[in-house]
CSV table of C-alpha atoms in Angstrom, one decimal:
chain,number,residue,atom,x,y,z
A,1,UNK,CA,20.8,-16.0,-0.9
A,2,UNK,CA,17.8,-15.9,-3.2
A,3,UNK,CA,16.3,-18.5,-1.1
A,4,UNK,CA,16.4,-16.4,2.0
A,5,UNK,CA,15.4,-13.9,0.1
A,6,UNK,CA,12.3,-15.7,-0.5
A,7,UNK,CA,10.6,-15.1,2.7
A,8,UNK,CA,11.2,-11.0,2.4
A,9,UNK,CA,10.4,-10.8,-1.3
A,10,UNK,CA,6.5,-11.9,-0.6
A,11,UNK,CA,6.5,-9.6,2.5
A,12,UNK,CA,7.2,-6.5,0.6
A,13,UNK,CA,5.0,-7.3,-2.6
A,14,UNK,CA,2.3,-8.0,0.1
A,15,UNK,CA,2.4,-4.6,1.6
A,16,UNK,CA,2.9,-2.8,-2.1
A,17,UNK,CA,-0.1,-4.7,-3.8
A,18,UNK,CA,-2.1,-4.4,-0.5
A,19,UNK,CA,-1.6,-0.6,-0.7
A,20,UNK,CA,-2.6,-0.5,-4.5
A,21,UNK,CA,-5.6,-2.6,-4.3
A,22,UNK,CA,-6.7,-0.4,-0.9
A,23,UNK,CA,-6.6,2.8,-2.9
A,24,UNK,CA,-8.4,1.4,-5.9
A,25,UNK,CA,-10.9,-0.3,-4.2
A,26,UNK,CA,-12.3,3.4,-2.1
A,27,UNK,CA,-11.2,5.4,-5.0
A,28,UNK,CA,-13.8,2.3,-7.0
A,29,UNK,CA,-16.4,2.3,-4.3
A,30,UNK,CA,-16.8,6.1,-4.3
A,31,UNK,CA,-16.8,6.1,-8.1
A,32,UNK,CA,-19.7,3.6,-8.1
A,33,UNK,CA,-21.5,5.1,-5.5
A,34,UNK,CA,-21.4,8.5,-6.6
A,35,UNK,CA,-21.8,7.9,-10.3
A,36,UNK,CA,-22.9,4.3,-11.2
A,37,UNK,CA,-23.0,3.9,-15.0
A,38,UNK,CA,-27.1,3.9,-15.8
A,39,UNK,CA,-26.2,2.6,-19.3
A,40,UNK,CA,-23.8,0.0,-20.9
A,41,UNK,CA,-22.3,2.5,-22.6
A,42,UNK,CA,-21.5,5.2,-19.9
A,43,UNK,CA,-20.1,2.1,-18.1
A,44,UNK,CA,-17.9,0.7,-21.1
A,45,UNK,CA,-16.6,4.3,-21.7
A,46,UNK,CA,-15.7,4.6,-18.5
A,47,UNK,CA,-13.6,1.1,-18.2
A,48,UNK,CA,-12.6,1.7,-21.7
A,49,UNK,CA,-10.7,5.4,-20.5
A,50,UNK,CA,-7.3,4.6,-21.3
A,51,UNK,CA,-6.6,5.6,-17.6
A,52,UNK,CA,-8.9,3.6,-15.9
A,53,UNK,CA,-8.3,0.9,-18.4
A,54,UNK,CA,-4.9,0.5,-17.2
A,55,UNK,CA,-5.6,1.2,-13.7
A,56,UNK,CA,-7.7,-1.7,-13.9
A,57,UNK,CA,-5.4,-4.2,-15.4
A,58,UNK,CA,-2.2,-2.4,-12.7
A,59,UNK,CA,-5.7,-3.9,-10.1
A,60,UNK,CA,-5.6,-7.2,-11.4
A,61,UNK,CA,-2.2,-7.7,-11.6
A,62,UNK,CA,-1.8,-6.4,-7.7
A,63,UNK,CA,-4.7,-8.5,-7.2
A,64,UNK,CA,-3.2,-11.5,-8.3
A,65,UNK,CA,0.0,-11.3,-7.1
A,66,UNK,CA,-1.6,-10.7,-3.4
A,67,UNK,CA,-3.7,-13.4,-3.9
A,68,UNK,CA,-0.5,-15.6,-4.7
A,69,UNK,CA,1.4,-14.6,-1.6
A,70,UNK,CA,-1.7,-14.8,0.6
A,71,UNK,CA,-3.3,-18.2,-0.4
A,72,UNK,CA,0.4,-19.7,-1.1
A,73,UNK,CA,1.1,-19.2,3.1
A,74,UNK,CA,-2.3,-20.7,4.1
A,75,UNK,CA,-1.6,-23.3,1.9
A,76,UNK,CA,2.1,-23.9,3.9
A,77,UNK,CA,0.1,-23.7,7.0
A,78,UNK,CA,-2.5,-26.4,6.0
A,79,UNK,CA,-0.9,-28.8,3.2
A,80,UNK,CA,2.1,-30.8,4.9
A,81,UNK,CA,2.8,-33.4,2.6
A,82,UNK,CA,5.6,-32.1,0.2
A,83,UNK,CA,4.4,-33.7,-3.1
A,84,UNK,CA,1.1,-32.7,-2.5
A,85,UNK,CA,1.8,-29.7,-1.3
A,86,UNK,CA,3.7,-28.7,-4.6
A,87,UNK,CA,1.2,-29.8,-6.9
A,88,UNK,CA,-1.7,-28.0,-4.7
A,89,UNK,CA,1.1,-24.7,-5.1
A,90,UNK,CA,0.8,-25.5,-8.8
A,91,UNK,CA,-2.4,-25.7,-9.4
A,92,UNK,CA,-3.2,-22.0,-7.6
A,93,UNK,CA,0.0,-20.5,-9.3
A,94,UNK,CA,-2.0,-21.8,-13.0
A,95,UNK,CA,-5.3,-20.7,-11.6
A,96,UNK,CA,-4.1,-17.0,-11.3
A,97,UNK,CA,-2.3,-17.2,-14.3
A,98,UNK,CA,-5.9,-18.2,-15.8
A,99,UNK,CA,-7.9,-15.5,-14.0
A,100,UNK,CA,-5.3,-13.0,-15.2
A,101,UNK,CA,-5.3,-13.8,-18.5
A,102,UNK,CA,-9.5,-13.8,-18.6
A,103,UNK,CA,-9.1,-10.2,-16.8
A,104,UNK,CA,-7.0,-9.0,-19.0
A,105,UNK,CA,-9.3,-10.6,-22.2
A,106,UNK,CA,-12.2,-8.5,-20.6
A,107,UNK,CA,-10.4,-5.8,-20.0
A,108,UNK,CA,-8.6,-5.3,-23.9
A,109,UNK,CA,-12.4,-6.1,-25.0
A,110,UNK,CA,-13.3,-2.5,-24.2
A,111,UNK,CA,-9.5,-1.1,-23.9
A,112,UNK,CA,-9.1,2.3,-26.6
B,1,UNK,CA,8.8,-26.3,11.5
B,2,UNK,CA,9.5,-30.0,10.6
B,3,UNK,CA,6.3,-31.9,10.5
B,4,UNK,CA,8.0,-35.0,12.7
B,5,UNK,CA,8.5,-32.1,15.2
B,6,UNK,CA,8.5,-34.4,18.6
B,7,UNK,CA,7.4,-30.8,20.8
B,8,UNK,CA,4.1,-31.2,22.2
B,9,UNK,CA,0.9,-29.8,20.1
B,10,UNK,CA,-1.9,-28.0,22.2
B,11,UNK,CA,-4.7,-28.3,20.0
B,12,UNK,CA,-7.5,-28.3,22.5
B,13,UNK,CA,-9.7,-25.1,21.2
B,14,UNK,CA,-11.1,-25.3,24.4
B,15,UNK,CA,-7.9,-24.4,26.7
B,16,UNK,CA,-6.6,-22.1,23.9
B,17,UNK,CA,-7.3,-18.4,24.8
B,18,UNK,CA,-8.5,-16.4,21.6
B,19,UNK,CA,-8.0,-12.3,23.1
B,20,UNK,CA,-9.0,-10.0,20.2
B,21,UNK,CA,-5.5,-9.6,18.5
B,22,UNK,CA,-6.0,-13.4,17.5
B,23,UNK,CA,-9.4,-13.4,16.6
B,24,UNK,CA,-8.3,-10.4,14.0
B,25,UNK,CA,-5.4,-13.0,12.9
B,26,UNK,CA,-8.3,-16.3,12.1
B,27,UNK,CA,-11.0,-13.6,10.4
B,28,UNK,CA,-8.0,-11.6,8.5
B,29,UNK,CA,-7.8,-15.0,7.1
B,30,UNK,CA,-10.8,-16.4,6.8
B,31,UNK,CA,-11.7,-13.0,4.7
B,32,UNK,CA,-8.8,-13.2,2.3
B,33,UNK,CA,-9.8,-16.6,1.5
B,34,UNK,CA,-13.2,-15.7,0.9
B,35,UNK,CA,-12.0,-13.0,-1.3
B,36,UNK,CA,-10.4,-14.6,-3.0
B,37,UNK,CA,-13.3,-17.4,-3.6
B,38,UNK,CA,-15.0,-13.8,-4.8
B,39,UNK,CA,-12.6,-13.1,-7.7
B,40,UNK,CA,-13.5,-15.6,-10.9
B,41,UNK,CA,-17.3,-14.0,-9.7
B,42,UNK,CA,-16.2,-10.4,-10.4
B,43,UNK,CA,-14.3,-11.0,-13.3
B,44,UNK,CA,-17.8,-13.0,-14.8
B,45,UNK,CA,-20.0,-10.3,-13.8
B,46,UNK,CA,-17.6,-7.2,-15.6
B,47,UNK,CA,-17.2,-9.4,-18.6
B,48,UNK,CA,-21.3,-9.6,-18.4
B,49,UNK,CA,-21.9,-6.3,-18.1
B,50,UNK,CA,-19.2,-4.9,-20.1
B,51,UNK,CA,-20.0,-7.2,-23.4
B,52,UNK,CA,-23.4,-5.0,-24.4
B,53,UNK,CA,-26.7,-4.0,-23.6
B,54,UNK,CA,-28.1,-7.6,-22.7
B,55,UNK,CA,-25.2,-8.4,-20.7
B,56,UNK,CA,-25.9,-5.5,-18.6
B,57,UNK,CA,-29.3,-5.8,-17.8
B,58,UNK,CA,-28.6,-9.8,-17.0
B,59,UNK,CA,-25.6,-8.6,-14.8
B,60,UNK,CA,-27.9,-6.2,-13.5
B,61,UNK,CA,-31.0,-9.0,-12.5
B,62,UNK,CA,-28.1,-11.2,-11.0
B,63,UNK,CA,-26.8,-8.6,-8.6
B,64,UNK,CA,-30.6,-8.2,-7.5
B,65,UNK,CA,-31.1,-11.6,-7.1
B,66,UNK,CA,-31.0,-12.9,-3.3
B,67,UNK,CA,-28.4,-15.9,-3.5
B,68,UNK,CA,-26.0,-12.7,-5.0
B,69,UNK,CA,-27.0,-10.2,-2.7
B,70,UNK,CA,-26.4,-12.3,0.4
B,71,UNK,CA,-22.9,-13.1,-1.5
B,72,UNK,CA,-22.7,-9.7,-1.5
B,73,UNK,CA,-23.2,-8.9,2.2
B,74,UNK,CA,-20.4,-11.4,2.9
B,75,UNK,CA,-17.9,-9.8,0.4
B,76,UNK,CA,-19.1,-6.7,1.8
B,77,UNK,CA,-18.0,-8.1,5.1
B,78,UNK,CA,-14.3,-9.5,4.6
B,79,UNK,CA,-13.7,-6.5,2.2
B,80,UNK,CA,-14.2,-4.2,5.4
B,81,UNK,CA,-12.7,-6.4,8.0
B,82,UNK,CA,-9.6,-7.6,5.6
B,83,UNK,CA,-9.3,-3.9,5.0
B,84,UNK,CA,-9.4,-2.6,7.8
B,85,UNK,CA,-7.2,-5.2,9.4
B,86,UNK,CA,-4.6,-4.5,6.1
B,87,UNK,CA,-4.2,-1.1,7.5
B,88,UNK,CA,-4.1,-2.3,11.2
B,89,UNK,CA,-0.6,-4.6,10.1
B,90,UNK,CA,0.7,-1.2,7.9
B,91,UNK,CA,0.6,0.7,11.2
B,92,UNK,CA,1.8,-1.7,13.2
B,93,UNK,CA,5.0,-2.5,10.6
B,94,UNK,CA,5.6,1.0,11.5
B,95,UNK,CA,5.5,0.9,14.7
B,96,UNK,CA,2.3,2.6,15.4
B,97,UNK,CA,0.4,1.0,18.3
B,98,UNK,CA,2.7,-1.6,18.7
B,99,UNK,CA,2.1,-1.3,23.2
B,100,UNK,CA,-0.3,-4.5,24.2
B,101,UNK,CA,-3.2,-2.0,25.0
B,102,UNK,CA,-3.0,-0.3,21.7
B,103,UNK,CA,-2.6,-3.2,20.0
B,104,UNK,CA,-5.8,-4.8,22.3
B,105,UNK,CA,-7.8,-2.0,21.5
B,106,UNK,CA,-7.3,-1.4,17.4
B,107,UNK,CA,-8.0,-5.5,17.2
B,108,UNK,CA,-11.1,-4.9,18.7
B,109,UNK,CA,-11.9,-2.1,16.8
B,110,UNK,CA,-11.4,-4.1,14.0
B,111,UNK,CA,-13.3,-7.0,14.4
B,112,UNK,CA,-16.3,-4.3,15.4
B,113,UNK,CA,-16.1,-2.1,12.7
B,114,UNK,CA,-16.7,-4.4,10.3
B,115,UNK,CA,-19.4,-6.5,11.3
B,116,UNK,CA,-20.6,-2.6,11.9
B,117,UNK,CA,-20.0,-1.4,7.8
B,118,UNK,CA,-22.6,-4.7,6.8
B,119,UNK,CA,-24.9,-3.6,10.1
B,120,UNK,CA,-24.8,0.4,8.7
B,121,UNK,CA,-25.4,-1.2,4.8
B,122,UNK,CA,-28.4,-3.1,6.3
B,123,UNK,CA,-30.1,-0.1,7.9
B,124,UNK,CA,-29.5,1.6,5.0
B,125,UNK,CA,-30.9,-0.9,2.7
B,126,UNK,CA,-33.8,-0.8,5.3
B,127,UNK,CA,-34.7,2.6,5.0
B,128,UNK,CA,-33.1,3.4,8.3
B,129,UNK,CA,-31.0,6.2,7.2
């Protein structure tokens, strides 16, 4: 059951991050467009809003997960050989889990 | 698929028809992959920028700097075509513009609009508009 659930599960947290990330990513864009920080301060205020703080690290985590489902299918696609096609799965899954965590430092560095 | 799957492979790029709904499919790809590639960069440059005054101003010269900027015209590129083909599948998961012309058409749109976005950047970094 949770094996064929498998397949679904990465469908739906596809469409939910992709969804996220879309909205962040204008709602960004407009931000940084309209009112790009001049100084290091106006900008570390701004990421440090407890609002946008967290709506940054919600990014990341949507982000990362995306990433995961994303690059783990092209990697089915492409890698054949099981063995190596676990430890290639492996080393992505600990490389997001890095990134995370070094988003998430940067991210508490400025957080209220 | 099993990978000792005996069924004939047509790999011949060649004979292989790509209409616009599977050129999407390759550069929705290709651009999430890219993207991707783009992520430990983003993360550098906000923990540069954020961590004080001479962070800023070096995140500021890198950004400026022409290996970056054509980085940037790339990201710029898979961003809007990724996008853009993102909200294409949401549609189409609902049913919207699921007939073969509609679904022609919007793939075409697609693949157009965003070479278009890094085209309308250009000008604009150009003084066109």
């Amino acid at each position: 059951m949770s094996a064929r659930n498998h397949g679904l599960r990465g469908w739906v947290l596809q469409r939910l991050t992709a969804l996220y990330l879309a909205l962040f990513l204008l709602y960004l864009l407009v931000h940084l467009s309209v009112s790009a920080p001049a100084t290091v301060a106006e900008w570390r205020a701004w990421v440090g809003d407890p609002l946008v703080n967290g709506a940054w690290a919600v990014f990341f985590a949507a982000l990362l997960m995306h990433a995961w489902v994303g690059v783990r299918d092209v990697i089915l696609d492409y890698v054949r050989p099981a063995g190596l096609r676990l430890i290639v799965l492996f080393a992505l899954g600990l490389y997001l889990l890095a990134l995370g965590y070094w988003a998430l430092v940067v991210l508490l560095a400025v957080a209220p | 698929m099993r990978s000792d799957d005996p069924r004939p492979v047509a790999l011949n790029l060649l004979r292989i028809r790509f209409p616009a709904p599977a050129v999407l499919s390759i550069l929705h790809r290709i651009a999430g992959l890219l993207l991707f590639l783009g992520v430990p960069l983003a993360v550098y440059l906000m923990e540069l920028s954020l961590s004080g005054p001479a962070g800023f101003a070096r995140a500021e010269a890198l950004l400026a700097a022409p290996a970056l900027r054509f980085a940037g015209l790339v990201i710029l590129w898979a961003f809007s075509h990724h996008l853009l083909a993102g909200v294409r599948h949401l549609l189409l998961d609902l049913d919207i513009g699921i007939s073969k012309a509609a679904a022609h058409a919007s793939a075409w749109f697609v693949n157009l609009a965003a070479a278009g976005v890094v085209v309308a950047y250009l000008g604009y970094l150009g003084g066109l508009w």
